[in-house]
Amino acid sequence: MRGGWTLVWNELARGLEAALRAAGVDAGVALERIEWAVPRDRAHGDWTTNVAMTLAKGARRPPRALAEALAAAFPLEESPFRAVEVAGPGFLNFRYKEEWLAALPDRILAEGAAYGRSDRGAGTRVLVEYVSANPTGPMNVVSARAAAVGSGLVRLLDAAGHAPASEFYVNDSGNQVDLLGESVAARFAERIGESRPLPEEGYRGEYVRELAARLPEAEARAALSRADGASWFRDRALELVVEWQKSDLAAYGVTFDRWFRESSLHPGAVERTLALLEARGVTYRAERPEGVTEAAEARVKAEAGAAGGSGIATWLRTSAHGDSMDRVIVRSDGRPTYLLPDIAYHADKRERGFRHAINLWGPDHHAYVATLGAALRSLGLEPDFLHVLIVQQVNLLRDGQAVKMSKRAGEFDTLRDLLDDVGADNAKFLFLMRSSSSHLDFDLELAKRQNDDNPAFYVQYAHARIRSVLRKAAERNLAPAEGAGTALEAGPEVALARQLATWPELVRGAAAAREPHRVPAYLVETSAEFHRFYHECRVVGDDVAVSRRRLRLCAAAAQVLRNGLALMGVTAPERLERAAEASA
RNA sequence: GCGCCCGUAGCUCAAUUGGAUAGAGCGUCAGCCUCCGGAGCUGAAGGUUACAGGUUCGACCCCUGUCGGGCGCACCA
């Protein structure tokens, strides 16, 4: 084990290995698959494992008997545990030594911001791509959710010992940006009193006029009269929108290691990828797909009669890797479809050394997961290279009523609107609170509330409250105890210390499952545990020894809250100002 | 028609990758401030995990089917 991290599961694994040897069980590779958990029910101890049940069959011993043997052979003396019990069908339940818990606040404070970090990810390089909103307009609230989840996931992976990088894929080729350029050109013409039609499918939002107003006028006038002026407007509009997106995300506290331009893949990487696919023999030229599942068959027939079947195209055999049908990668007119540069982009990620690509996509792309995954496998990438997280839609509510979002009219709630309304901390906390795969009701009023209706506030309040107590203690020249404290008092003190002890495991598990929403849930629990402790235990009191011990525990709790909030990109305030007007 | 996601307390959501008696917040009801931040805390009520089968020591989780909701099914991106 590298580093000085407090990792209870390392202690457990070491002890268990010894116990297995002593019990004559050859766990072999199974040891890697053993699950350790903090039981939901505290009556079941501080840590539990089902190892006896999972190894029983291989060891040809009844789970209960195996558990008894392991419990007897577990070297408790040098472990953080005073007892191990066998329960139920064969669970092994461990209980902390009092002195181990009493010393925990010291370790937490010594490790500081590193408490909770581990090397379990073994430095695996992971590229997290998120938001990647089309550079054609303002970002919406789903992008805000993706930004919160994506940046949180990157920090979480880093804390768990992976080597993550973040990327925003700028879709700067194709019809959409051409249309944006045309739309801006039309609005610029309108601005200077000339006539240039807004394209049928053009962008009509008010922001297009704002973009037009920010163009350098002389150059824009010149471009307007040139035959090839459209590309000038497209390029300028694109740069303005990308800068706009960058600054909005920065205001939200979200930055990326790289903004990757799709245009950089054309034509070199795209052509190389096509050649590679052809060399692997996974493409063919035809008018119709050859590989089609029975389910998609009817649809293909229907399409053939309609607009489709317009000539000989190049197809990729994605159906060989689980897609419902083969897909066109080069149209009959020779232009690549969106799929080909996407494959090239992901091949590029792999070539850059990333072992996993985690993509956060909107709900409208979930059908594409199977297609891209199959395409990458047909290129020879590892089956587990691509991992897509669907970030589900957000329903904005105001006092329980749906807020209307009409994209057509250009009147929709943008990421910026959201920030201005509820603030970055509240937005991020609430977005991260829920599993990203489930639809989210986001109540704008609740998000601004300064009480425990609002979990972001609740956790920040707990932190500020602790800092306030520490300040109060300092006024009385009371400092937290140094060195190993005396044993904690049974009840709230021990309960709080136990809660703090599980933080590293929470980080590890959340990172492994790629579920950042476990972090805010843990922080809410920890805050509640602190408030309970605070309510029952006078911290700054007459007994100096007790005061200093409790201050130490408080400081450790604040450290854990701060570490958790940092993973979410949420601030941990030293004090909270009371809202100007109290609620009536 | 086909595919994917979802269905958990009145509401919004969890449930440590198949673990022990399914938990939080809100809302409802009943309590707690001579004292460190009451912006808080305690307790109660509230469940056939949509439904029906199956798999096994054990199922909200996996499999099959049914019902209900969302999304997607271009040589668009």
PDB file of C-alpha atoms in Angstrom, chain A residues 33-154:
ATOM      1  CA  ARG A  33     -14.202 -10.284  -5.507  1.00  0.00           C
ATOM      2  CA  ILE A  34     -14.880 -10.212  -1.806  1.00  0.00           C
ATOM      3  CA  GLU A  35     -17.285  -7.538  -0.756  1.00  0.00           C
ATOM      4  CA  TRP A  36     -16.830  -5.420   2.292  1.00  0.00           C
ATOM      5  CA  ALA A  37     -19.612  -3.214   3.388  1.00  0.00           C
ATOM      6  CA  VAL A  38     -20.700  -0.930   6.135  1.00  0.00           C
ATOM      7  CA  PRO A  39     -23.961  -2.496   7.233  1.00  0.00           C
ATOM      8  CA  ARG A  40     -27.089  -0.430   7.083  1.00  0.00           C
ATOM      9  CA  ASP A  41     -28.042  -1.640  10.516  1.00  0.00           C
ATOM     10  CA  ARG A  42     -25.458  -0.634  13.091  1.00  0.00           C
ATOM     11  CA  ALA A  43     -26.469  -3.626  15.204  1.00  0.00           C
ATOM     12  CA  HIS A  44     -24.636  -5.653  12.581  1.00  0.00           C
ATOM     13  CA  GLY A  45     -21.339  -4.091  13.453  1.00  0.00           C
ATOM     14  CA  ASP A  46     -19.151  -1.518  11.786  1.00  0.00           C
ATOM     15  CA  TRP A  47     -18.045  -3.597   8.820  1.00  0.00           C
ATOM     16  CA  THR A  48     -19.409  -6.783   7.367  1.00  0.00           C
ATOM     17  CA  THR A  49     -18.487  -9.268   4.704  1.00  0.00           C
ATOM     18  CA  ASN A  50     -20.288 -12.115   3.002  1.00  0.00           C
ATOM     19  CA  VAL A  51     -17.035 -13.929   2.202  1.00  0.00           C
ATOM     20  CA  ALA A  52     -18.012 -17.105   4.011  1.00  0.00           C
ATOM     21  CA  MET A  53     -21.136 -17.418   1.884  1.00  0.00           C
ATOM     22  CA  THR A  54     -19.395 -16.773  -1.403  1.00  0.00           C
ATOM     23  CA  LEU A  55     -16.477 -19.109  -0.660  1.00  0.00           C
ATOM     24  CA  ALA A  56     -18.541 -21.872   0.951  1.00  0.00           C
ATOM     25  CA  LYS A  57     -19.222 -23.775  -2.229  1.00  0.00           C
ATOM     26  CA  GLY A  58     -15.617 -23.764  -3.422  1.00  0.00           C
ATOM     27  CA  ALA A  59     -14.357 -24.724   0.025  1.00  0.00           C
ATOM     28  CA  ARG A  60     -17.045 -27.429   0.353  1.00  0.00           C
ATOM     29  CA  ARG A  61     -17.954 -26.315   3.822  1.00  0.00           C
ATOM     30  CA  PRO A  62     -21.216 -24.955   5.166  1.00  0.00           C
ATOM     31  CA  PRO A  63     -21.096 -21.130   5.175  1.00  0.00           C
ATOM     32  CA  ARG A  64     -21.828 -20.914   8.857  1.00  0.00           C
ATOM     33  CA  ALA A  65     -18.990 -23.312   9.772  1.00  0.00           C
ATOM     34  CA  LEU A  66     -16.583 -21.557   7.448  1.00  0.00           C
ATOM     35  CA  ALA A  67     -17.526 -18.242   9.021  1.00  0.00           C
ATOM     36  CA  GLU A  68     -16.859 -19.620  12.499  1.00  0.00           C
ATOM     37  CA  ALA A  69     -13.430 -20.834  11.411  1.00  0.00           C
ATOM     38  CA  LEU A  70     -12.549 -17.493   9.833  1.00  0.00           C
ATOM     39  CA  ALA A  71     -13.756 -15.536  12.828  1.00  0.00           C
ATOM     40  CA  ALA A  72     -11.622 -17.669  15.132  1.00  0.00           C
ATOM     41  CA  ALA A  73      -8.540 -17.248  12.944  1.00  0.00           C
ATOM     42  CA  PHE A  74      -8.865 -13.525  12.260  1.00  0.00           C
ATOM     43  CA  PRO A  75      -5.883 -11.705  13.829  1.00  0.00           C
ATOM     44  CA  LEU A  76      -7.746  -9.089  15.815  1.00  0.00           C
ATOM     45  CA  GLU A  77      -4.837  -7.847  17.911  1.00  0.00           C
ATOM     46  CA  GLU A  78      -3.108  -5.900  15.167  1.00  0.00           C
ATOM     47  CA  SER A  79      -6.350  -4.835  13.467  1.00  0.00           C
ATOM     48  CA  PRO A  80      -8.663  -1.877  14.116  1.00  0.00           C
ATOM     49  CA  PHE A  81     -11.228  -4.355  15.440  1.00  0.00           C
ATOM     50  CA  ARG A  82     -11.945  -5.687  18.859  1.00  0.00           C
ATOM     51  CA  ALA A  83     -14.461  -8.301  17.837  1.00  0.00           C
ATOM     52  CA  VAL A  84     -15.727 -10.308  14.930  1.00  0.00           C
ATOM     53  CA  GLU A  85     -19.020 -12.152  15.133  1.00  0.00           C
ATOM     54  CA  VAL A  86     -20.789 -14.647  12.960  1.00  0.00           C
ATOM     55  CA  ALA A  87     -24.386 -13.768  12.224  1.00  0.00           C
ATOM     56  CA  GLY A  88     -27.281 -14.874  10.092  1.00  0.00           C
ATOM     57  CA  PRO A  89     -26.456 -17.298   7.300  1.00  0.00           C
ATOM     58  CA  GLY A  90     -22.726 -16.620   7.647  1.00  0.00           C
ATOM     59  CA  PHE A  91     -21.972 -12.903   7.750  1.00  0.00           C
ATOM     60  CA  LEU A  92     -18.806 -11.829   9.512  1.00  0.00           C
ATOM     61  CA  ASN A  93     -19.425  -8.659  11.480  1.00  0.00           C
ATOM     62  CA  PHE A  94     -16.531  -6.579  12.768  1.00  0.00           C
ATOM     63  CA  ARG A  95     -16.532  -3.987  15.531  1.00  0.00           C
ATOM     64  CA  TYR A  96     -14.020  -1.221  16.012  1.00  0.00           C
ATOM     65  CA  LYS A  97     -11.720  -1.003  18.996  1.00  0.00           C
ATOM     66  CA  GLU A  98     -12.548   2.032  21.074  1.00  0.00           C
ATOM     67  CA  GLU A  99      -8.982   3.289  20.892  1.00  0.00           C
ATOM     68  CA  TRP A 100      -8.990   3.018  17.113  1.00  0.00           C
ATOM     69  CA  LEU A 101     -12.093   5.232  16.880  1.00  0.00           C
ATOM     70  CA  ALA A 102     -10.688   7.612  19.466  1.00  0.00           C
ATOM     71  CA  ALA A 103      -7.557   8.060  17.375  1.00  0.00           C
ATOM     72  CA  LEU A 104      -9.474   8.501  14.134  1.00  0.00           C
ATOM     73  CA  PRO A 105      -9.957  12.312  14.404  1.00  0.00           C
ATOM     74  CA  ASP A 106      -6.198  12.684  14.714  1.00  0.00           C
ATOM     75  CA  ARG A 107      -5.646  10.715  11.551  1.00  0.00           C
ATOM     76  CA  ILE A 108      -8.340  12.632   9.692  1.00  0.00           C
ATOM     77  CA  LEU A 109      -6.813  15.955  10.642  1.00  0.00           C
ATOM     78  CA  ALA A 110      -3.309  14.751   9.833  1.00  0.00           C
ATOM     79  CA  GLU A 111      -4.426  13.634   6.386  1.00  0.00           C
ATOM     80  CA  GLY A 112      -6.490  16.773   5.868  1.00  0.00           C
ATOM     81  CA  ALA A 113      -7.733  17.192   2.330  1.00  0.00           C
ATOM     82  CA  ALA A 114      -6.310  13.753   1.487  1.00  0.00           C
ATOM     83  CA  TYR A 115      -8.584  11.917   3.919  1.00  0.00           C
ATOM     84  CA  GLY A 116     -10.795   9.724   1.765  1.00  0.00           C
ATOM     85  CA  ARG A 117      -8.340   9.450  -1.085  1.00  0.00           C
ATOM     86  CA  SER A 118      -6.961   6.081  -2.064  1.00  0.00           C
ATOM     87  CA  ASP A 119      -5.009   4.350  -4.778  1.00  0.00           C
ATOM     88  CA  ARG A 120      -7.671   1.769  -5.582  1.00  0.00           C
ATOM     89  CA  GLY A 121      -8.000   3.081  -9.114  1.00  0.00           C
ATOM     90  CA  ALA A 122      -4.359   2.133  -9.722  1.00  0.00           C
ATOM     91  CA  GLY A 123      -3.747   5.148 -11.922  1.00  0.00           C
ATOM     92  CA  THR A 124      -6.040   3.942 -14.698  1.00  0.00           C
ATOM     93  CA  ARG A 125      -6.388   6.652 -17.289  1.00  0.00           C
ATOM     94  CA  VAL A 126      -9.997   7.606 -17.918  1.00  0.00           C
ATOM     95  CA  LEU A 127     -11.357  10.272 -20.203  1.00  0.00           C
ATOM     96  CA  VAL A 128     -14.643  11.771 -19.103  1.00  0.00           C
ATOM     97  CA  GLU A 129     -16.405  13.601 -21.886  1.00  0.00           C
ATOM     98  CA  TYR A 130     -19.404  15.630 -20.865  1.00  0.00           C
ATOM     99  CA  VAL A 131     -21.709  18.503 -21.785  1.00  0.00           C
ATOM    100  CA  SER A 132     -20.404  18.605 -25.408  1.00  0.00           C
ATOM    101  CA  ALA A 133     -23.361  20.826 -26.231  1.00  0.00           C
ATOM    102  CA  ASN A 134     -23.730  21.836 -29.860  1.00  0.00           C
ATOM    103  CA  PRO A 135     -22.042  25.204 -30.379  1.00  0.00           C
ATOM    104  CA  THR A 136     -25.192  26.703 -31.768  1.00  0.00           C
ATOM    105  CA  GLY A 137     -26.735  28.454 -28.817  1.00  0.00           C
ATOM    106  CA  PRO A 138     -27.003  28.794 -25.065  1.00  0.00           C
ATOM    107  CA  MET A 139     -26.610  25.728 -22.906  1.00  0.00           C
ATOM    108  CA  ASN A 140     -29.752  24.428 -21.256  1.00  0.00           C
ATOM    109  CA  VAL A 141     -30.366  22.973 -17.828  1.00  0.00           C
ATOM    110  CA  VAL A 142     -29.558  19.423 -18.904  1.00  0.00           C
ATOM    111  CA  SER A 143     -26.097  20.711 -19.781  1.00  0.00           C
ATOM    112  CA  ALA A 144     -25.960  22.249 -16.330  1.00  0.00           C
ATOM    113  CA  ARG A 145     -26.796  18.887 -14.835  1.00  0.00           C
ATOM    114  CA  ALA A 146     -24.233  17.121 -17.014  1.00  0.00           C
ATOM    115  CA  ALA A 147     -21.611  19.696 -16.061  1.00  0.00           C
ATOM    116  CA  ALA A 148     -22.225  19.116 -12.361  1.00  0.00           C
ATOM    117  CA  VAL A 149     -22.218  15.334 -12.682  1.00  0.00           C
ATOM    118  CA  GLY A 150     -19.286  15.183 -15.093  1.00  0.00           C
ATOM    119  CA  SER A 151     -16.991  17.462 -13.145  1.00  0.00           C
ATOM    120  CA  GLY A 152     -17.973  15.697  -9.938  1.00  0.00           C
ATOM    121  CA  LEU A 153     -17.203  12.343 -11.473  1.00  0.00           C
ATOM    122  CA  VAL A 154     -13.781  13.523 -12.618  1.00  0.00           C
TER     123      VAL A 154
END
